[in-house]
Short mmCIF file of C-alpha atoms in Angstrom, two decimals:
data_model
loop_
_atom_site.label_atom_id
_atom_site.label_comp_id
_atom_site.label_asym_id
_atom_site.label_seq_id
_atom_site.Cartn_x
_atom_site.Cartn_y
_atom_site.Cartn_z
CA UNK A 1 8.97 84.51 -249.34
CA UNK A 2 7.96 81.37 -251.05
CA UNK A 3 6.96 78.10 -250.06
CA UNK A 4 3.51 75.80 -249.35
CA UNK A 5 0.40 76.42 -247.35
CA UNK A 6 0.42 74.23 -244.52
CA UNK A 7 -2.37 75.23 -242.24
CA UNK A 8 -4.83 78.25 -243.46
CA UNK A 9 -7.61 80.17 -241.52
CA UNK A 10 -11.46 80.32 -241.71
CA UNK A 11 -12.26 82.24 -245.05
CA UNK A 12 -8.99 81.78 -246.44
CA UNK A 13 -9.04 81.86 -250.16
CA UNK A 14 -6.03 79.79 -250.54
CA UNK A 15 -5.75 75.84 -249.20
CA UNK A 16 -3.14 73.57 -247.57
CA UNK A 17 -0.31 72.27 -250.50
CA UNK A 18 -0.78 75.51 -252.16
CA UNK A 19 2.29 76.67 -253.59
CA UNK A 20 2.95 80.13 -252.89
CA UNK A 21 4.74 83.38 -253.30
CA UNK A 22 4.09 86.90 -251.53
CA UNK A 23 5.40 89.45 -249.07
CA UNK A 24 5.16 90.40 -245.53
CA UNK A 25 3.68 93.84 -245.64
CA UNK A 26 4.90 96.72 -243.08
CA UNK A 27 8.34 95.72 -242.98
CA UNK A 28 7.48 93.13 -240.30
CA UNK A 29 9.95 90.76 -240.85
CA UNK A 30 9.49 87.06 -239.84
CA UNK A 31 10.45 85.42 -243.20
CA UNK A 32 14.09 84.26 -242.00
CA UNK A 33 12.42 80.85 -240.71
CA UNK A 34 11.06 77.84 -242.03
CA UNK A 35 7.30 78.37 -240.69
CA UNK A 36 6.02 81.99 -241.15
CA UNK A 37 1.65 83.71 -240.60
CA UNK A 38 1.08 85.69 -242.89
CA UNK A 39 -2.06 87.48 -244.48
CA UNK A 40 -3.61 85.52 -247.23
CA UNK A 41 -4.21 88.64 -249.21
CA UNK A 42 -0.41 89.18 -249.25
CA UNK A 43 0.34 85.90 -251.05
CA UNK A 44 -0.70 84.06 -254.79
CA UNK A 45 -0.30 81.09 -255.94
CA UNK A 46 3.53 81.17 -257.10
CA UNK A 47 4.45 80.76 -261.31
CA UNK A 48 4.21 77.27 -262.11
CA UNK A 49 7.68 77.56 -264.45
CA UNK A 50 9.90 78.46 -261.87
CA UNK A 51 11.11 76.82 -258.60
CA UNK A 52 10.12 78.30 -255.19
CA UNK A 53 13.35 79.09 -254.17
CA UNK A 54 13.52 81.73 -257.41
CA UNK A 55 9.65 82.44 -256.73
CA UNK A 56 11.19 84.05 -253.33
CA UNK A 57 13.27 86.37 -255.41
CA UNK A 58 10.11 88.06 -256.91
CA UNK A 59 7.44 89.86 -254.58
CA UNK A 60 9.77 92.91 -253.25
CA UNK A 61 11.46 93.74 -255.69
CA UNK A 62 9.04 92.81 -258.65
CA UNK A 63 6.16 94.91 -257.41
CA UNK A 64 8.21 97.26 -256.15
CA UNK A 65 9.13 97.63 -259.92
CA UNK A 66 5.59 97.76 -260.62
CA UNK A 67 4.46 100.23 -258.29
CA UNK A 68 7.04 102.54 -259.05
CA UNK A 69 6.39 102.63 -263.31
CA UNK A 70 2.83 101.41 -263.22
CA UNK A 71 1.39 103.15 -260.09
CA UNK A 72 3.46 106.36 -259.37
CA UNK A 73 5.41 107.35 -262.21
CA UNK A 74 1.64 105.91 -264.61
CA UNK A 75 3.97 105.45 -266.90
CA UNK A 76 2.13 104.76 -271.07
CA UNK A 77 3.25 102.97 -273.94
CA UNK A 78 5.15 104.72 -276.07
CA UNK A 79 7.02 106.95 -273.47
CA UNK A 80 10.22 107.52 -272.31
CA UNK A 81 11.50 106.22 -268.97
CA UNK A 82 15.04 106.22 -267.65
CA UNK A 83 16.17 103.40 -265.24
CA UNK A 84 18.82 104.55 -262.70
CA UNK A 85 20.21 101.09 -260.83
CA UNK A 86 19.01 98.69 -263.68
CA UNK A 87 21.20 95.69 -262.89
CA UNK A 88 19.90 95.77 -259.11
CA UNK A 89 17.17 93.34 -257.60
CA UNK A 90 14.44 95.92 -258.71
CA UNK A 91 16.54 97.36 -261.09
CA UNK A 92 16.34 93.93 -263.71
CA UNK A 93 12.37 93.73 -263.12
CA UNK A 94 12.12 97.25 -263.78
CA UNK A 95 13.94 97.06 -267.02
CA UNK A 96 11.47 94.15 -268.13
CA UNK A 97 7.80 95.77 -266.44
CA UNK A 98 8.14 98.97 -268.42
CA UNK A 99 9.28 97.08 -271.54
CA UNK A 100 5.58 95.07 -270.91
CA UNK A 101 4.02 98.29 -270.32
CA UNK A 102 5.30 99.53 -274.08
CA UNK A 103 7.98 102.24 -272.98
CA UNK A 104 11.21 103.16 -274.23
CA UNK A 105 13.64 102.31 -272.18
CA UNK A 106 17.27 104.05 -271.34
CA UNK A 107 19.22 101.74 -268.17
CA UNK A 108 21.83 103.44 -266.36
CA UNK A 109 24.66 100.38 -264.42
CA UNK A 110 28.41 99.43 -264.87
CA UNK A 111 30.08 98.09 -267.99
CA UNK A 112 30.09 94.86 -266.01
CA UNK A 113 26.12 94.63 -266.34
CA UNK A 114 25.28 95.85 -270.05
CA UNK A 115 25.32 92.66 -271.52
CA UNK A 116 22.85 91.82 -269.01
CA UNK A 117 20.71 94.57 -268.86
CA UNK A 118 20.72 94.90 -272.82
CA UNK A 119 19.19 91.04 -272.67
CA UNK A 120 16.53 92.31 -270.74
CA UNK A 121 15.85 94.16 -273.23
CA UNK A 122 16.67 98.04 -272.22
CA UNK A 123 16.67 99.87 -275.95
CA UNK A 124 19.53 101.63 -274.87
CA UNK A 125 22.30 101.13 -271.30
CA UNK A 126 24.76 103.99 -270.24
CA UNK A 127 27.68 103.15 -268.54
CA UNK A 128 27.64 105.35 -265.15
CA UNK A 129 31.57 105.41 -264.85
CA UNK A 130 31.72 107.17 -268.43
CA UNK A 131 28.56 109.49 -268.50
CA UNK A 132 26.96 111.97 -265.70
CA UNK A 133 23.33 111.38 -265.58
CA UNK A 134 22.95 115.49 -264.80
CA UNK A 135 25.20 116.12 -268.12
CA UNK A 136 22.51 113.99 -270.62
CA UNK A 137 20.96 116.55 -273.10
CA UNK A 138 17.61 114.81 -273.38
CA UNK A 139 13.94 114.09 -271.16
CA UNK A 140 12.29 110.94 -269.90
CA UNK A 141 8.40 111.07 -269.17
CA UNK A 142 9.48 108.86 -265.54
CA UNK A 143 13.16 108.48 -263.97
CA UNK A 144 12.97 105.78 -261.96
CA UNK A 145 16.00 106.56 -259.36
CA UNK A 146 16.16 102.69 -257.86
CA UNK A 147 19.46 103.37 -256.29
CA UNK A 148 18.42 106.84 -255.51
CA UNK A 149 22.13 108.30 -255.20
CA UNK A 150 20.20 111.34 -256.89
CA UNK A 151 17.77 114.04 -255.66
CA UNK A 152 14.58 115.54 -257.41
CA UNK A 153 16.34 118.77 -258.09
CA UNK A 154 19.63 117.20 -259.72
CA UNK A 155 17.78 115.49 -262.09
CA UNK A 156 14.40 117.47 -262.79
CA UNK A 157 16.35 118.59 -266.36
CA UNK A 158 15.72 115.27 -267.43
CA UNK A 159 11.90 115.05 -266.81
CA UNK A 160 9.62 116.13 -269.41
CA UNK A 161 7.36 118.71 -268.94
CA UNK A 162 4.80 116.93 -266.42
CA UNK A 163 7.40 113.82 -265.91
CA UNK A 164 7.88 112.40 -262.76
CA UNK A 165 10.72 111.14 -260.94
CA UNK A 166 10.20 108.14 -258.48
CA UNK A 167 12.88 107.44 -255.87
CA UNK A 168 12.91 104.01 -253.17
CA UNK A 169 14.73 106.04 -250.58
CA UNK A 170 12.98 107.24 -247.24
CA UNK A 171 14.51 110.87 -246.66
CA UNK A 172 13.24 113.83 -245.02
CA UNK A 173 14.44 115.31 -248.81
CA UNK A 174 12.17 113.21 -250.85
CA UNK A 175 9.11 113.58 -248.49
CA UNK A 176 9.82 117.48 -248.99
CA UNK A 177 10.18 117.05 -253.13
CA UNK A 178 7.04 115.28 -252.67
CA UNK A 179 4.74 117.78 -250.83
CA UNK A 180 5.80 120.22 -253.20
CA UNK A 181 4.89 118.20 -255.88
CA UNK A 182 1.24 119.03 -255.35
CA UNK A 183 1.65 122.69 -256.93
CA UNK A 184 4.19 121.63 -259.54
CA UNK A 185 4.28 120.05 -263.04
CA UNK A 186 6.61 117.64 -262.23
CA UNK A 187 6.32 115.67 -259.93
CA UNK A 188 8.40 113.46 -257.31
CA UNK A 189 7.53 110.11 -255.58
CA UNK A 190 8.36 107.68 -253.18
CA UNK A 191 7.39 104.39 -253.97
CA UNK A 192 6.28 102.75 -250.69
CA UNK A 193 5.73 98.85 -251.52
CA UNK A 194 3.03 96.46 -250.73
CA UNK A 195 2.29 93.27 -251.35
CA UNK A 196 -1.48 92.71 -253.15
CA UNK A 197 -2.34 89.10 -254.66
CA UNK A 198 -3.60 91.15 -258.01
CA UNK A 199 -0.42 92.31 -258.27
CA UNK A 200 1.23 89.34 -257.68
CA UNK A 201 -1.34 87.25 -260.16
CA UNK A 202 0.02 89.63 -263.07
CA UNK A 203 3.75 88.90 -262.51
CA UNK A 204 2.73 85.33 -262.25
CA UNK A 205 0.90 84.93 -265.52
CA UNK A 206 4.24 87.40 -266.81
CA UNK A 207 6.60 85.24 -265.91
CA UNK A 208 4.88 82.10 -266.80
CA UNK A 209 4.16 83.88 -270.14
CA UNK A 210 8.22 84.17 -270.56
CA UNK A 211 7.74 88.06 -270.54
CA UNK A 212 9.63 88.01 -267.34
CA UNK A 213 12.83 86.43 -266.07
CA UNK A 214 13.88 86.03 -262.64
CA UNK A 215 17.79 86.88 -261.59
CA UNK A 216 19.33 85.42 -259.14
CA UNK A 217 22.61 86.09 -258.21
CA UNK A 218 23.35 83.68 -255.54
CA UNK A 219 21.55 81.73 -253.60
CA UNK A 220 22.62 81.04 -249.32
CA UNK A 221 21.07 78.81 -246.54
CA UNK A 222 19.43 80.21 -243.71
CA UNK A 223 22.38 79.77 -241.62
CA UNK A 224 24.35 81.69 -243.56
CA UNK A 225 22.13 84.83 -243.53
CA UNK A 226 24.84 86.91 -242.18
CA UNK A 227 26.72 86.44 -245.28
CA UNK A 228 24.30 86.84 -247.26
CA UNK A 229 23.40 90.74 -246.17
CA UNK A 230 27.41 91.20 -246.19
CA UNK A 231 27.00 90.53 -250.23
CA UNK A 232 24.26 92.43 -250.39
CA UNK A 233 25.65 95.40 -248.43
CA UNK A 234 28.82 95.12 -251.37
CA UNK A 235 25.45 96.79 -253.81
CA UNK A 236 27.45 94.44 -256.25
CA UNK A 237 24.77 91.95 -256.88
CA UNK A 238 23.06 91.58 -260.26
CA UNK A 239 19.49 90.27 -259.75
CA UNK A 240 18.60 88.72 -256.55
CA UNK A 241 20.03 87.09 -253.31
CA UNK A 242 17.89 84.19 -252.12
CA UNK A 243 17.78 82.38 -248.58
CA UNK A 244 17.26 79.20 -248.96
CA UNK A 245 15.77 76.95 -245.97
CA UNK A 246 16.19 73.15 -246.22
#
């Protein structure tokens, strides 16, 4: 969500005319409206270089980006990561956070999206209709699986020796991979996101840097929300699918 304070509580840290970006944590819902309560530790101030309604494209899938590389996969400069999904909502922020962070990147999405994803800057795309990610002769330090069509085990060739493969999918699979993670080299994740204003402050000062751009694919009103998780539901968007309430 994005949009401006118009009431706070006592001990608030942000004020009324604040303009602001952030997520509901918990998966509570309540942003398809033009009023919405949430936590003031959830929110920032939004980037000053960008217009709310692309501000609102940011906090999911941004710091889920984050939270993958940075957090679970602790991925360094100068290492290798491989980006399954990277012309997704998460997928383009991914591409550009681990480029930040000093890593080499590989992108995996269509022949449709490597212009795009190579603009990102990705130091290298493969085309997923013309190369099997299980067939590649060569390891990443963190496989970030954002569309997580693969599992631990079909790509654990690819991880380095104490790599780690992060997936956004909630299966009783990944939980397993996970568990036994704790008495293996390599290791599996499942990034869980929430929103934190630190978090937020950083992809604010990125984005107002330049260091990060925003996608947006298309933008609908509020009335149209139906539609709008129809497009999404095609998994043919590149970027970002907005609401927009007038």
């Amino acid at each position: 969500i994005a949009g401006e304070v118009v009431e706070v509580g006592l001990g608030a840290v942000l004020a009324k005319g604040d303009q602001v970006y952030g997520m509901i944590n918990d998966f509570a819902g309540r942003a398809y409206a033009e009023y919405a309560a949430v936590n003031c530790q959830q929110l920032a101030k939004a980037p000053a270089s960008i217009e709310l309604a692309v501000a609102a494209a940011v906090p999911l899938a941004a710091q889920t980006a984050l939270q993958a590389l940075r957090d679970d996969g602790q991925l360094q400069a100068g290492q290798a990561v491989l980006i399954n999904g990277a012309s997704g909502g998460v997928g383009v922020f991914a591409v550009q956070i681990a480029k930040i962070l000093g890593a080499q990147v590989t992108a995996v999405c269509s022949h449709r999206n490597v212009e795009l994803v190579t603009e990102l800057g990705a130091d290298r795309v493969i085309d997923y209709t013309k190369t099997e990610l299980v067939d590649l002769d060569e390891q990443f330090d963190v496989v970030f699986d954002v569309f997580g069509n693969y599992r631990f085990e079909q790509l654990r060739t690819l991880l380095s020796a104490r790599g780690t493969y992060v997936n956004t999918i909630p299966s009783a699979r990944i939980f397993k991979d996970v568990a036994r993670s704790f008495v293996r080299r390599q290791r599996a994740r499942l990034v869980i996101v929430k929103s934190r204003r630190d978090q937020l402050d950083w992809l604010r000062q990125q984005i107002d840097a330049g260091s990060l751009r925003v996608v947006v694919d298309r933008s609908f009103p509020l009335a149209d929300v139906a539609e709008a998780h129809r497009y999404m539901e095609t998994k043919r968007a590149r970027g970002k699918v907005v609401l927009a309430v007038d």
